[in-house]
Coordinates of N, CA and C in Angstrom, one line a residue:
X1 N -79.8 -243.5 -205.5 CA -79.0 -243.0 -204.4 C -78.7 -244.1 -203.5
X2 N -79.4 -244.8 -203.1 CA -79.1 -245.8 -202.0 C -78.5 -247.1 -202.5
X3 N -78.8 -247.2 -204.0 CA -77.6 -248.5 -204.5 C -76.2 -247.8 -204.5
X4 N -76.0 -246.5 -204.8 CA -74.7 -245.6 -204.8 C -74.2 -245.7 -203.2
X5 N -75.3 -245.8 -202.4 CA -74.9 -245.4 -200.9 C -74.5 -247.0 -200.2
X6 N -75.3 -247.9 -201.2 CA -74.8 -249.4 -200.3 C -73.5 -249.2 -201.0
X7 N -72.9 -249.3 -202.2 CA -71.6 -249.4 -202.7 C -70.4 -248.9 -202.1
X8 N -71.0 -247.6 -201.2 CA -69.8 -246.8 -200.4 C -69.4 -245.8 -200.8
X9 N -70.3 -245.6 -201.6 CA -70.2 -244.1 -202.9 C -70.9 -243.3 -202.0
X10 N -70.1 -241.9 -201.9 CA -70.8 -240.8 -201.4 C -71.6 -240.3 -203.2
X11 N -72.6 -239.3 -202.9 CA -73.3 -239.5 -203.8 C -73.3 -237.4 -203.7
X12 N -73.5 -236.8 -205.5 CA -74.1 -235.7 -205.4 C -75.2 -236.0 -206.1
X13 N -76.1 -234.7 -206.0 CA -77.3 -234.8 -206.5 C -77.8 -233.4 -206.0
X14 N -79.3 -233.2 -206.8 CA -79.8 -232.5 -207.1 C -80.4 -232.1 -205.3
X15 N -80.9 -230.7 -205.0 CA -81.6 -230.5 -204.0 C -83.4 -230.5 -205.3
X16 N -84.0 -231.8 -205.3 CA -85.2 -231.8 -205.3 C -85.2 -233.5 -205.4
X17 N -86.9 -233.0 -205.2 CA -87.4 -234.6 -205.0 C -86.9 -235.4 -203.7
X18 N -86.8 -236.2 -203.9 CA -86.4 -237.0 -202.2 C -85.0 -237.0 -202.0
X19 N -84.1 -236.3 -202.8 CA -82.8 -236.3 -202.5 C -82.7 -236.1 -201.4
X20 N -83.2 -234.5 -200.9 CA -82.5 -234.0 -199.5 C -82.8 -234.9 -198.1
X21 N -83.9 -235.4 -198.7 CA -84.3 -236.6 -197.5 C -83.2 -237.9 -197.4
X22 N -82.6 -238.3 -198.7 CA -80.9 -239.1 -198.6 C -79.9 -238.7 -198.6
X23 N -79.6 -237.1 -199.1 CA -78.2 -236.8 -199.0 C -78.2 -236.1 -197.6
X24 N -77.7 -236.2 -196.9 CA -77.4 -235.6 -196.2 C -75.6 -234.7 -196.5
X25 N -74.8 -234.1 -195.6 CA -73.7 -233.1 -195.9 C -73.1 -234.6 -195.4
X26 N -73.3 -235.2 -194.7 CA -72.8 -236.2 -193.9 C -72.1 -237.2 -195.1
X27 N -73.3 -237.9 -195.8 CA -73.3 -238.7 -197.1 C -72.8 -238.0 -198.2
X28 N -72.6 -237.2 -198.5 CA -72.9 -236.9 -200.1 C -73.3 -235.3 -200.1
X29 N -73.4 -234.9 -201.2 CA -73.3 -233.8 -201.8 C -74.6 -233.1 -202.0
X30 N -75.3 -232.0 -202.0 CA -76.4 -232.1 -203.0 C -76.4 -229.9 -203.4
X31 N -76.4 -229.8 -204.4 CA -76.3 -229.2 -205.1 C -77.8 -228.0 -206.0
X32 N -77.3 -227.1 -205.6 CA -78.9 -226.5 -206.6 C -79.0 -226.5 -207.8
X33 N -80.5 -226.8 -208.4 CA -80.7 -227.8 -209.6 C -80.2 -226.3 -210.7
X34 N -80.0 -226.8 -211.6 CA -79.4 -225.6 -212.8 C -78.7 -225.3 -212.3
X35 N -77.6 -225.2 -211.6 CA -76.7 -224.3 -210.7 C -74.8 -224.7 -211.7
X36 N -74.6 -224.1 -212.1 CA -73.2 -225.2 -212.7 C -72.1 -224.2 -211.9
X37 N -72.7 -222.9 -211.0 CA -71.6 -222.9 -210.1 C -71.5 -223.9 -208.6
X38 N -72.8 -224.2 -208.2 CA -72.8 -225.2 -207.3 C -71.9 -226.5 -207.6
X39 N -72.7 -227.1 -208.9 CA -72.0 -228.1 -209.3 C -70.5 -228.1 -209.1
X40 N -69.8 -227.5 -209.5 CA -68.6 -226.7 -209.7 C -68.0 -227.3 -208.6
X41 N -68.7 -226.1 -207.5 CA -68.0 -226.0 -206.2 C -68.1 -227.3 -205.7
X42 N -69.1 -228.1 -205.5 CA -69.1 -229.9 -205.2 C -68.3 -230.4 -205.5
X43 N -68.0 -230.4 -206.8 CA -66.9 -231.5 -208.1 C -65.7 -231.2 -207.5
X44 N -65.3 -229.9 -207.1 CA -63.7 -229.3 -207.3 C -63.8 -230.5 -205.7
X45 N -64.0 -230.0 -204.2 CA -64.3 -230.5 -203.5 C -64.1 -231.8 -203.3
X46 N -64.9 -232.5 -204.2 CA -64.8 -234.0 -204.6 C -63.0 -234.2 -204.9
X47 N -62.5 -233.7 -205.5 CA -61.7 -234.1 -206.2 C -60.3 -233.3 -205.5
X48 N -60.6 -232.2 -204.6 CA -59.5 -231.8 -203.5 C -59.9 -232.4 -202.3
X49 N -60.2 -233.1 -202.0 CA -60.4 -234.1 -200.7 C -60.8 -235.1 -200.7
X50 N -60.0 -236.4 -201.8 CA -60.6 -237.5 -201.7 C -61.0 -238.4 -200.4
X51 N -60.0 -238.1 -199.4 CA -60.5 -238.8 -197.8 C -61.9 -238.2 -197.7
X52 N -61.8 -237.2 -197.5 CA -63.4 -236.5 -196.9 C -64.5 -237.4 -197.9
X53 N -63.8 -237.8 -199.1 CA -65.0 -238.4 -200.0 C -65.4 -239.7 -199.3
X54 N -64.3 -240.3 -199.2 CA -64.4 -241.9 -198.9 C -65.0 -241.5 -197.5
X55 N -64.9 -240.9 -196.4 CA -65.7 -240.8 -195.0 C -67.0 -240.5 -195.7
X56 N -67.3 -239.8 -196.4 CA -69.1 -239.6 -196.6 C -69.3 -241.4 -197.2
X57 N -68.6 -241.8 -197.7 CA -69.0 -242.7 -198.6 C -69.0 -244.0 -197.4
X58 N -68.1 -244.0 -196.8 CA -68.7 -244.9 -195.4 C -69.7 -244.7 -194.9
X59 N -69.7 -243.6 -194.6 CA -71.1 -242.9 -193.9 C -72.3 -243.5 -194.6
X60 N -72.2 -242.7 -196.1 CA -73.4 -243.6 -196.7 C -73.6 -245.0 -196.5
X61 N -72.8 -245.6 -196.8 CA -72.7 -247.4 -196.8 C -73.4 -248.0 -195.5
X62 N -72.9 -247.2 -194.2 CA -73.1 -247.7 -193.1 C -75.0 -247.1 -192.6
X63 N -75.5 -246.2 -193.1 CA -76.5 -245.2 -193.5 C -77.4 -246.4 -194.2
X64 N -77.1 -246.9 -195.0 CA -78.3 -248.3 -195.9 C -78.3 -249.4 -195.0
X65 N -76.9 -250.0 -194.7 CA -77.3 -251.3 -193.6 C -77.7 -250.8 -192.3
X66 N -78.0 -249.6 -192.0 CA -78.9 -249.6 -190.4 C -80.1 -249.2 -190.9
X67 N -80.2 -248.7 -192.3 CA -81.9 -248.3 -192.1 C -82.6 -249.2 -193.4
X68 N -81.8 -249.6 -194.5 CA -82.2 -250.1 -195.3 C -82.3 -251.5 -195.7
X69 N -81.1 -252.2 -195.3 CA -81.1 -253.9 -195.2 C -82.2 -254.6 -194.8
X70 N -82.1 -255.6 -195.2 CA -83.3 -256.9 -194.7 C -83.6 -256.8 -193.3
X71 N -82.2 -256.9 -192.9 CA -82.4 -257.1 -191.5 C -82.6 -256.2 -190.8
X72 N -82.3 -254.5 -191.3 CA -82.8 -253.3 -189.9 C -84.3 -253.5 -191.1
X73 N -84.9 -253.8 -192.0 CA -86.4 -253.4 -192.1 C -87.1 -255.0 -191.3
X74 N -86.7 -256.1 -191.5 CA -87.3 -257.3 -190.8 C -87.2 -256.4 -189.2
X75 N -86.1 -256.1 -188.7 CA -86.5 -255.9 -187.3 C -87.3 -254.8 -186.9
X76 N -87.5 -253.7 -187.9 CA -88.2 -252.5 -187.3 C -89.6 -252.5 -187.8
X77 N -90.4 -254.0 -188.5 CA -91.7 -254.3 -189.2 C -92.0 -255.5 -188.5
X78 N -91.1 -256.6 -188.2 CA -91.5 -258.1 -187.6 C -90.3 -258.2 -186.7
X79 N -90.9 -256.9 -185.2 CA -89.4 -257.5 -184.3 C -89.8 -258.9 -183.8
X80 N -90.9 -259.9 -184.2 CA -90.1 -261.2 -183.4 C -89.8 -261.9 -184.0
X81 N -89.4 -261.5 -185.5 CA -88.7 -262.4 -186.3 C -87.3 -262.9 -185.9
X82 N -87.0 -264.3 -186.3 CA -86.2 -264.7 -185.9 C -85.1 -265.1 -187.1
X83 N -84.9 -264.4 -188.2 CA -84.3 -264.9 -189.2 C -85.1 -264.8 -190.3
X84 N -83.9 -264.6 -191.4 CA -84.8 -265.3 -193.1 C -85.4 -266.6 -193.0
X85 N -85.6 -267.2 -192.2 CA -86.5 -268.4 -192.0 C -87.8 -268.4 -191.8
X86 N -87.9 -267.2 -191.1 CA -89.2 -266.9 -190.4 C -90.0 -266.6 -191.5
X87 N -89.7 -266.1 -192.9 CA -90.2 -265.2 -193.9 C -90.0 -266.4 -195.2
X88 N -89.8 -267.5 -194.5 CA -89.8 -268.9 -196.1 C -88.5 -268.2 -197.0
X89 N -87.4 -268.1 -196.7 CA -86.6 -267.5 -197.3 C -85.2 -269.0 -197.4

């Protein structure tokens, strides 16, 4: 999910496991598992509103570099890091 979300890809997926904790309605899709009317109703969606796709898919992208990058996990683990230098990088 989150290599889909750095790419800019809004993302569907399953409501289990840690999905619901990444997809948000914001990001991406998520869908009830066995469901192939849910699926349905996502895909069609997907595919009658490609803007609304690309805005989730910003969303996502922008969603990995504030919580997931080097640099928002270096700052929110070692705020007095000063750089990939600090870390022999």
């Amino acid at each position: 999910i989150l290599e889909g979300f750095s790419l800019g890809l809004p993302v569907l997926a399953t409501k289990s496991g840690g999905s619901p904790d990444l997809v948000t309605s914001e990001r991406g899709w998520l869908v009830e598992p066995r469901s192939d009317s849910s699926l349905a109703e996502s895909l069609s969606e997907i595919i009658s509103d490609p803007l609304r796709a690309k805005e989730k898919g910003l969303a996502a992208k922008r969603y990995v570099f504030e919580n997931h990058s080097f640099a928002s996990l270096q700052t929110k683990f070692f705020p007095g890091a000063k750089g990939p230098k600090y870390f022999g990088i």
